[in-house]
PDB file of C-alpha atoms and ligand atoms in Angstrom:
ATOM      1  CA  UNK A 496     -70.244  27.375   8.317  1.00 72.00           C
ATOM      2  CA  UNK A 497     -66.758  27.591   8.099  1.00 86.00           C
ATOM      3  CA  UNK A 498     -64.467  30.457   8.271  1.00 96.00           C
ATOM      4  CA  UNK A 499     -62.476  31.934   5.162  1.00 98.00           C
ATOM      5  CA  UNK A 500     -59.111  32.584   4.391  1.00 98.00           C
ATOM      6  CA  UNK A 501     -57.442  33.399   1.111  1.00 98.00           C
ATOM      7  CA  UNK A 502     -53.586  32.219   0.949  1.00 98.00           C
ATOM      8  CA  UNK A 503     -52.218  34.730  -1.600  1.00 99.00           C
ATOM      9  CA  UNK A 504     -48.902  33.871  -3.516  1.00 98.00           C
ATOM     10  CA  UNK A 505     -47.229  36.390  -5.822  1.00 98.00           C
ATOM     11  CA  UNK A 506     -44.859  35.743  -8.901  1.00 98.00           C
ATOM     12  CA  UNK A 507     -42.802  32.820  -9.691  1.00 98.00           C
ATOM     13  CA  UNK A 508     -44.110  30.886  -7.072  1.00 98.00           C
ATOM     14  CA  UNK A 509     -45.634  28.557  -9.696  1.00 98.00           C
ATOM     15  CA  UNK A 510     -42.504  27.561 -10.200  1.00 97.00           C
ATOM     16  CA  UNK A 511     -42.404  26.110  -6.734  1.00 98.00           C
ATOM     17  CA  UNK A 512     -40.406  22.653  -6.824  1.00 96.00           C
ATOM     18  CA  UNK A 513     -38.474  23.491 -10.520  1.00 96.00           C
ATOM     19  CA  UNK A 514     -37.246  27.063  -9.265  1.00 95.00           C
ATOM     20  CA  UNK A 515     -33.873  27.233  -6.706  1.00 96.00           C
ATOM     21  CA  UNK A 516     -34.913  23.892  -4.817  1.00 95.00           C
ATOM     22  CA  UNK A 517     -32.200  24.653  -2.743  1.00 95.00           C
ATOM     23  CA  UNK A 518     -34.536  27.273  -0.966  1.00 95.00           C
ATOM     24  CA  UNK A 519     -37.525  27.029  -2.285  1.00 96.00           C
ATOM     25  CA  UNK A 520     -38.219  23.187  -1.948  1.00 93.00           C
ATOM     26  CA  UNK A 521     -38.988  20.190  -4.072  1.00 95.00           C
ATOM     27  CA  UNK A 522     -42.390  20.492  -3.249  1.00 96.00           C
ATOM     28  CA  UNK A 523     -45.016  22.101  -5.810  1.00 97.00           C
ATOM     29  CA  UNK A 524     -47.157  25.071  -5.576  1.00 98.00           C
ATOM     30  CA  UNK A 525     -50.500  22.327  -5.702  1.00 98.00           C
ATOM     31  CA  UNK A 526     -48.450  20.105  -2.973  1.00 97.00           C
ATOM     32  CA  UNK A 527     -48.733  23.252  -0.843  1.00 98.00           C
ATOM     33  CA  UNK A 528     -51.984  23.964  -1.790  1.00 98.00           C
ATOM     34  CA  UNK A 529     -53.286  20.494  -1.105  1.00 98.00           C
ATOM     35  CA  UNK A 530     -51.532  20.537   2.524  1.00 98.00           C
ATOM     36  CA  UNK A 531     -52.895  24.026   3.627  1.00 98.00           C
ATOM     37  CA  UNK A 532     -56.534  22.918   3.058  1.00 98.00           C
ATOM     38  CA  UNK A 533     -56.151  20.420   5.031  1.00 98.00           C
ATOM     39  CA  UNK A 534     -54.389  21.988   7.793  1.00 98.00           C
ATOM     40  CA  UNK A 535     -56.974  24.857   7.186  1.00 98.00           C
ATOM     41  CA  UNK A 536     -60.205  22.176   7.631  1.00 97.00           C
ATOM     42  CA  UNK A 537     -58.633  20.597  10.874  1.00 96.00           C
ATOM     43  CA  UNK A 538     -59.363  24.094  12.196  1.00 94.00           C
ATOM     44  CA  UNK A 539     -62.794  24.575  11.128  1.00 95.00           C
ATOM     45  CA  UNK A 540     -61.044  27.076   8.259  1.00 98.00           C
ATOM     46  CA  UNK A 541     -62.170  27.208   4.559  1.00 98.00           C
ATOM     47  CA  UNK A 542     -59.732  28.088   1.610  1.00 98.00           C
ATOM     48  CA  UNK A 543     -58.965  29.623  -1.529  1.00 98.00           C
ATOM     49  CA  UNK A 544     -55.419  29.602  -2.301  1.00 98.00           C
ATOM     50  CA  UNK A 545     -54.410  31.463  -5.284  1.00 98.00           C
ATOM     51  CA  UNK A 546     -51.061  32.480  -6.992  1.00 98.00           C
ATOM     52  CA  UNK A 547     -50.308  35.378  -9.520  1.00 98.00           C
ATOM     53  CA  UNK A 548     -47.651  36.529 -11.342  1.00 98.00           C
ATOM     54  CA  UNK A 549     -49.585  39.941 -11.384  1.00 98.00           C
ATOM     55  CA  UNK A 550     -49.282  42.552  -8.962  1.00 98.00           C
ATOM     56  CA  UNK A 551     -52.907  44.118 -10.155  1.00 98.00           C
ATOM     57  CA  UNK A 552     -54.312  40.443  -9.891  1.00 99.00           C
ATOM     58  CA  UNK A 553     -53.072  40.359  -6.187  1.00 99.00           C
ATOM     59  CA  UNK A 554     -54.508  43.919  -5.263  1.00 99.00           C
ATOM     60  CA  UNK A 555     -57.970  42.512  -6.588  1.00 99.00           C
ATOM     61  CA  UNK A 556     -58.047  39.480  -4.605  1.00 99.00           C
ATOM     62  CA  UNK A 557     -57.105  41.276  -1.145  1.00 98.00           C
ATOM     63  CA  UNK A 558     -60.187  44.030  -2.333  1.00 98.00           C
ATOM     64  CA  UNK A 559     -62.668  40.884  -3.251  1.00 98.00           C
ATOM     65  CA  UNK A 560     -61.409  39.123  -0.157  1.00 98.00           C
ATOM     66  CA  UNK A 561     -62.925  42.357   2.070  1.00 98.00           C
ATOM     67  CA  UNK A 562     -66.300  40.807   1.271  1.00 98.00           C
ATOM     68  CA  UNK A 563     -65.609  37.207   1.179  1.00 98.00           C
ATOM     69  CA  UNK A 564     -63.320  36.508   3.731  1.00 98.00           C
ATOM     70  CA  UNK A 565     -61.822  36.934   7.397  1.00 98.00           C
ATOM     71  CA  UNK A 566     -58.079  36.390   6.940  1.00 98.00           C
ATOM     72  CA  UNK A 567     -55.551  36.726   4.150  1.00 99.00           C
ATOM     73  CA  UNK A 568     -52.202  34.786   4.246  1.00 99.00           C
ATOM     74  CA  UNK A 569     -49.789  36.083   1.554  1.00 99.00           C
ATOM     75  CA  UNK A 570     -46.794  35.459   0.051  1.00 98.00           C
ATOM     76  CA  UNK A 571     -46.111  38.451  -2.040  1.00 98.00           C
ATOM     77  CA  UNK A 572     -42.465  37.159  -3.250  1.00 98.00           C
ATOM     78  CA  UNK A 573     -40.785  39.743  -4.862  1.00 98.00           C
ATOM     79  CA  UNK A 574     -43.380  42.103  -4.746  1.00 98.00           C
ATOM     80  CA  UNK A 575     -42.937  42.171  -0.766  1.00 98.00           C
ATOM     81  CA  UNK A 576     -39.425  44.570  -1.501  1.00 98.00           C
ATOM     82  CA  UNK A 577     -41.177  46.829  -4.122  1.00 98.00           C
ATOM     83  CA  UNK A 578     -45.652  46.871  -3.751  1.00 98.00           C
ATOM     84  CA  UNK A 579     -46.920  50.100  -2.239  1.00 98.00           C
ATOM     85  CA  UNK A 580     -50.118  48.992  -3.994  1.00 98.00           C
ATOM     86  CA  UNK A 581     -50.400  45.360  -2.315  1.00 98.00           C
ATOM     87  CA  UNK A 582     -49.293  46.990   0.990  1.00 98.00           C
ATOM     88  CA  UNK A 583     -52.370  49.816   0.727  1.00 98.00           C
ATOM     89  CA  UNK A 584     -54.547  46.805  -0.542  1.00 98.00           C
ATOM     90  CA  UNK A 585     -53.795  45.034   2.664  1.00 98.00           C
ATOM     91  CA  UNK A 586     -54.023  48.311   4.927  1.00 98.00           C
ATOM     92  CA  UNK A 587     -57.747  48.039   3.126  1.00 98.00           C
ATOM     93  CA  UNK A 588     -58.429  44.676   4.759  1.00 98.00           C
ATOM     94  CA  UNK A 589     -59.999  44.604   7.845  1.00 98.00           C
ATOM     95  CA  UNK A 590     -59.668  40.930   8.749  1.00 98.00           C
ATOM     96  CA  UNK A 591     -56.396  39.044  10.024  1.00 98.00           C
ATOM     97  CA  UNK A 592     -53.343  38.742   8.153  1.00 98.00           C
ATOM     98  CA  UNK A 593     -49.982  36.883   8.135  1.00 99.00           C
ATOM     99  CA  UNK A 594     -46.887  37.201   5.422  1.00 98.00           C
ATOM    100  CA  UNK A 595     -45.476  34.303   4.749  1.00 98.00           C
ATOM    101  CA  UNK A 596     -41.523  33.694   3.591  1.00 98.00           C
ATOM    102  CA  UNK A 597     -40.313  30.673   2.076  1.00 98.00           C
ATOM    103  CA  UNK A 598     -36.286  31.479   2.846  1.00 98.00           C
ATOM    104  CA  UNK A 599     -35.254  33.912   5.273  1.00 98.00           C
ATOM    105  CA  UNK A 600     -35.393  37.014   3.717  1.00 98.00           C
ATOM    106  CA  UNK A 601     -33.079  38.556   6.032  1.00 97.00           C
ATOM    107  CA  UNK A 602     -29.982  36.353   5.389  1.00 97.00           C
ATOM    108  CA  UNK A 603     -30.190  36.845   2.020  1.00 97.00           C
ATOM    109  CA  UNK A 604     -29.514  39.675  -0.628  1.00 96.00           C
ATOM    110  CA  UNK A 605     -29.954  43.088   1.109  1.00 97.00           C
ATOM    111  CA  UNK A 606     -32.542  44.101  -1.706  1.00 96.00           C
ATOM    112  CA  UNK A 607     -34.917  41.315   0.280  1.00 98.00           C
ATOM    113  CA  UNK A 608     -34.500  42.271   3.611  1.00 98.00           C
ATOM    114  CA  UNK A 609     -37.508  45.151   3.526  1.00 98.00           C
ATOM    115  CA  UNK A 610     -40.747  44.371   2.710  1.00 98.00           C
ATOM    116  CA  UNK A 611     -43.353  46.876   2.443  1.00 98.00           C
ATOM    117  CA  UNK A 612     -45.903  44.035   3.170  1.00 98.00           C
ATOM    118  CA  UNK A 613     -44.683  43.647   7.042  1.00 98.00           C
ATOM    119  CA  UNK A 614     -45.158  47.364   7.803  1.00 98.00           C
ATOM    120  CA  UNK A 615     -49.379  46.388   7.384  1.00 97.00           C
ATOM    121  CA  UNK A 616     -49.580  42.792   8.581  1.00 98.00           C
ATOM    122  CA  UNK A 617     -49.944  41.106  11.622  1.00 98.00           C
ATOM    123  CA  UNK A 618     -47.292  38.488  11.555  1.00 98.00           C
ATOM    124  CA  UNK A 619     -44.687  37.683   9.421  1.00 98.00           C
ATOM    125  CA  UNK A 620     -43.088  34.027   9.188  1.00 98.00           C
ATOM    126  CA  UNK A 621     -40.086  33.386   7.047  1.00 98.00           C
ATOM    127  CA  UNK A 622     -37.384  30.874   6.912  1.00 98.00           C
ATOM    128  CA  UNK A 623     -39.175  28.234   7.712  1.00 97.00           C
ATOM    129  CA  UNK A 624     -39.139  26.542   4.374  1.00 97.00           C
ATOM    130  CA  UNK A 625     -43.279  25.510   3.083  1.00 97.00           C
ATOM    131  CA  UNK A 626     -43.874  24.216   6.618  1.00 97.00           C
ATOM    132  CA  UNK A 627     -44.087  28.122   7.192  1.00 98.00           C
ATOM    133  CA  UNK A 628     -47.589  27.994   5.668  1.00 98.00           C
ATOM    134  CA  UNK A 629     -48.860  25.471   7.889  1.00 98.00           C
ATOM    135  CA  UNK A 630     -47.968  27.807  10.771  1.00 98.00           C
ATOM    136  CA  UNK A 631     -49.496  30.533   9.229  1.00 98.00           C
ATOM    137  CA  UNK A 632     -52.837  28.715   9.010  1.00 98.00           C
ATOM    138  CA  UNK A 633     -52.818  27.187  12.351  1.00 98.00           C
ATOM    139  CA  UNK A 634     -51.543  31.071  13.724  1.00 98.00           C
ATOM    140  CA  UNK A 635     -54.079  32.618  11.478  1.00 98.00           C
ATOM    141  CA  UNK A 636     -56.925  30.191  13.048  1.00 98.00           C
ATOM    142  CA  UNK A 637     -55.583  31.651  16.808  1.00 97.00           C
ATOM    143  CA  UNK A 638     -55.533  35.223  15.452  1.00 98.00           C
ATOM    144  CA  UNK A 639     -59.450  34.335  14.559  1.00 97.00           C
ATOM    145  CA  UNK A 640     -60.476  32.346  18.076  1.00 93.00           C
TER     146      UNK A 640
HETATM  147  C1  LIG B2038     -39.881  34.736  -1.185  1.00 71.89           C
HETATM  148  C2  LIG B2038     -38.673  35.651  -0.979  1.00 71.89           C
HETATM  149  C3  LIG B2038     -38.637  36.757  -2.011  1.00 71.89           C
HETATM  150  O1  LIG B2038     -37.517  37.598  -1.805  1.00 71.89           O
HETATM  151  C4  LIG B2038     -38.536  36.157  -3.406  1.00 71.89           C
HETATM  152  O2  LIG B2038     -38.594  37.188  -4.376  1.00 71.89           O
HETATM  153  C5  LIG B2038     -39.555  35.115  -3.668  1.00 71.89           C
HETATM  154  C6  LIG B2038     -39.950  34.195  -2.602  1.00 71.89           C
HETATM  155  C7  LIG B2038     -39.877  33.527  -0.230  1.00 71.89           C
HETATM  156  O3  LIG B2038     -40.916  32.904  -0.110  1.00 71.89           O
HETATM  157  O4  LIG B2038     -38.846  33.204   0.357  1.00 71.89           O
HETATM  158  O5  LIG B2038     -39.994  34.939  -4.808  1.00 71.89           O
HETATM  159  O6  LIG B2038     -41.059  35.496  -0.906  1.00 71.89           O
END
């Protein structure tokens, strides 16, 4: 049976392809989707990507994924600079994680250049546009070997 991984996104990113294209992409939040399960399933990984504009909604997937799964990959967007509550969530989680970046936070506005969420994951990946995901999920399948 394969192994799996939730790929978390926080708010806004369903606007992914209509929101700043200039950084974020032309590409759509289902586009993504569509490519990390099948990056995932070349690696023998499962998925269930999810995105919420809720920070609460967030904290409950990371405490459901404790039971159900082995890794978490999450984009917390803007809730990276400001979540105590996703980053205790994710100190909760005793599988493998990776934070994931769209732009690079830290050439941007100085209010994006902490993010409470790298202090409690394993990796962090940003800049790298949505291809960042696909590294994620191939890093995340290492992380697991
Ligand atoms: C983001 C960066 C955050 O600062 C921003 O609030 C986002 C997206 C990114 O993927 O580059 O919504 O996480």
């Amino acid at each position: 049976m394969s192994k799996l991984i939730y790929i978390l996104n926080g708010p806004n990113l369903n606007l992914l392809g209509q929101r700043e294209p200039e950084i974020y992409g032309y590409e759509t939040l289902n586009d993504l989707a569509e490519t990390c399960t099948k990056v995932a399933s070349a690696s023998g990984l499962s998925v269930k990507f999810l995105q919420s504009n809720f920070e609460g909604q967030l904290v409950d997937w990371i405490h459901e994924a404790r039971h159900t799964a082995v890794g978490i990959i999450i984009n917390p967007a803007a809730y990276s600079h400001t979540s105590i509550a996703i980053h205790d969530a994710l100190k909760s989680f005793e599988g493998r994680t990776i934070e994931v970046h769209i732009s690079n936070i830290h050439r941007r506005e100085s209010f994006r250049h902490h993010s409470y969420v790298s202090l409690c994951v394993d990796g962090v990946i940003a800049g790298l546009g949505l291809h960042g995901y696909e590294l994620a999920v191939e890093s995340m399948s290492r992380l697991l070997d």
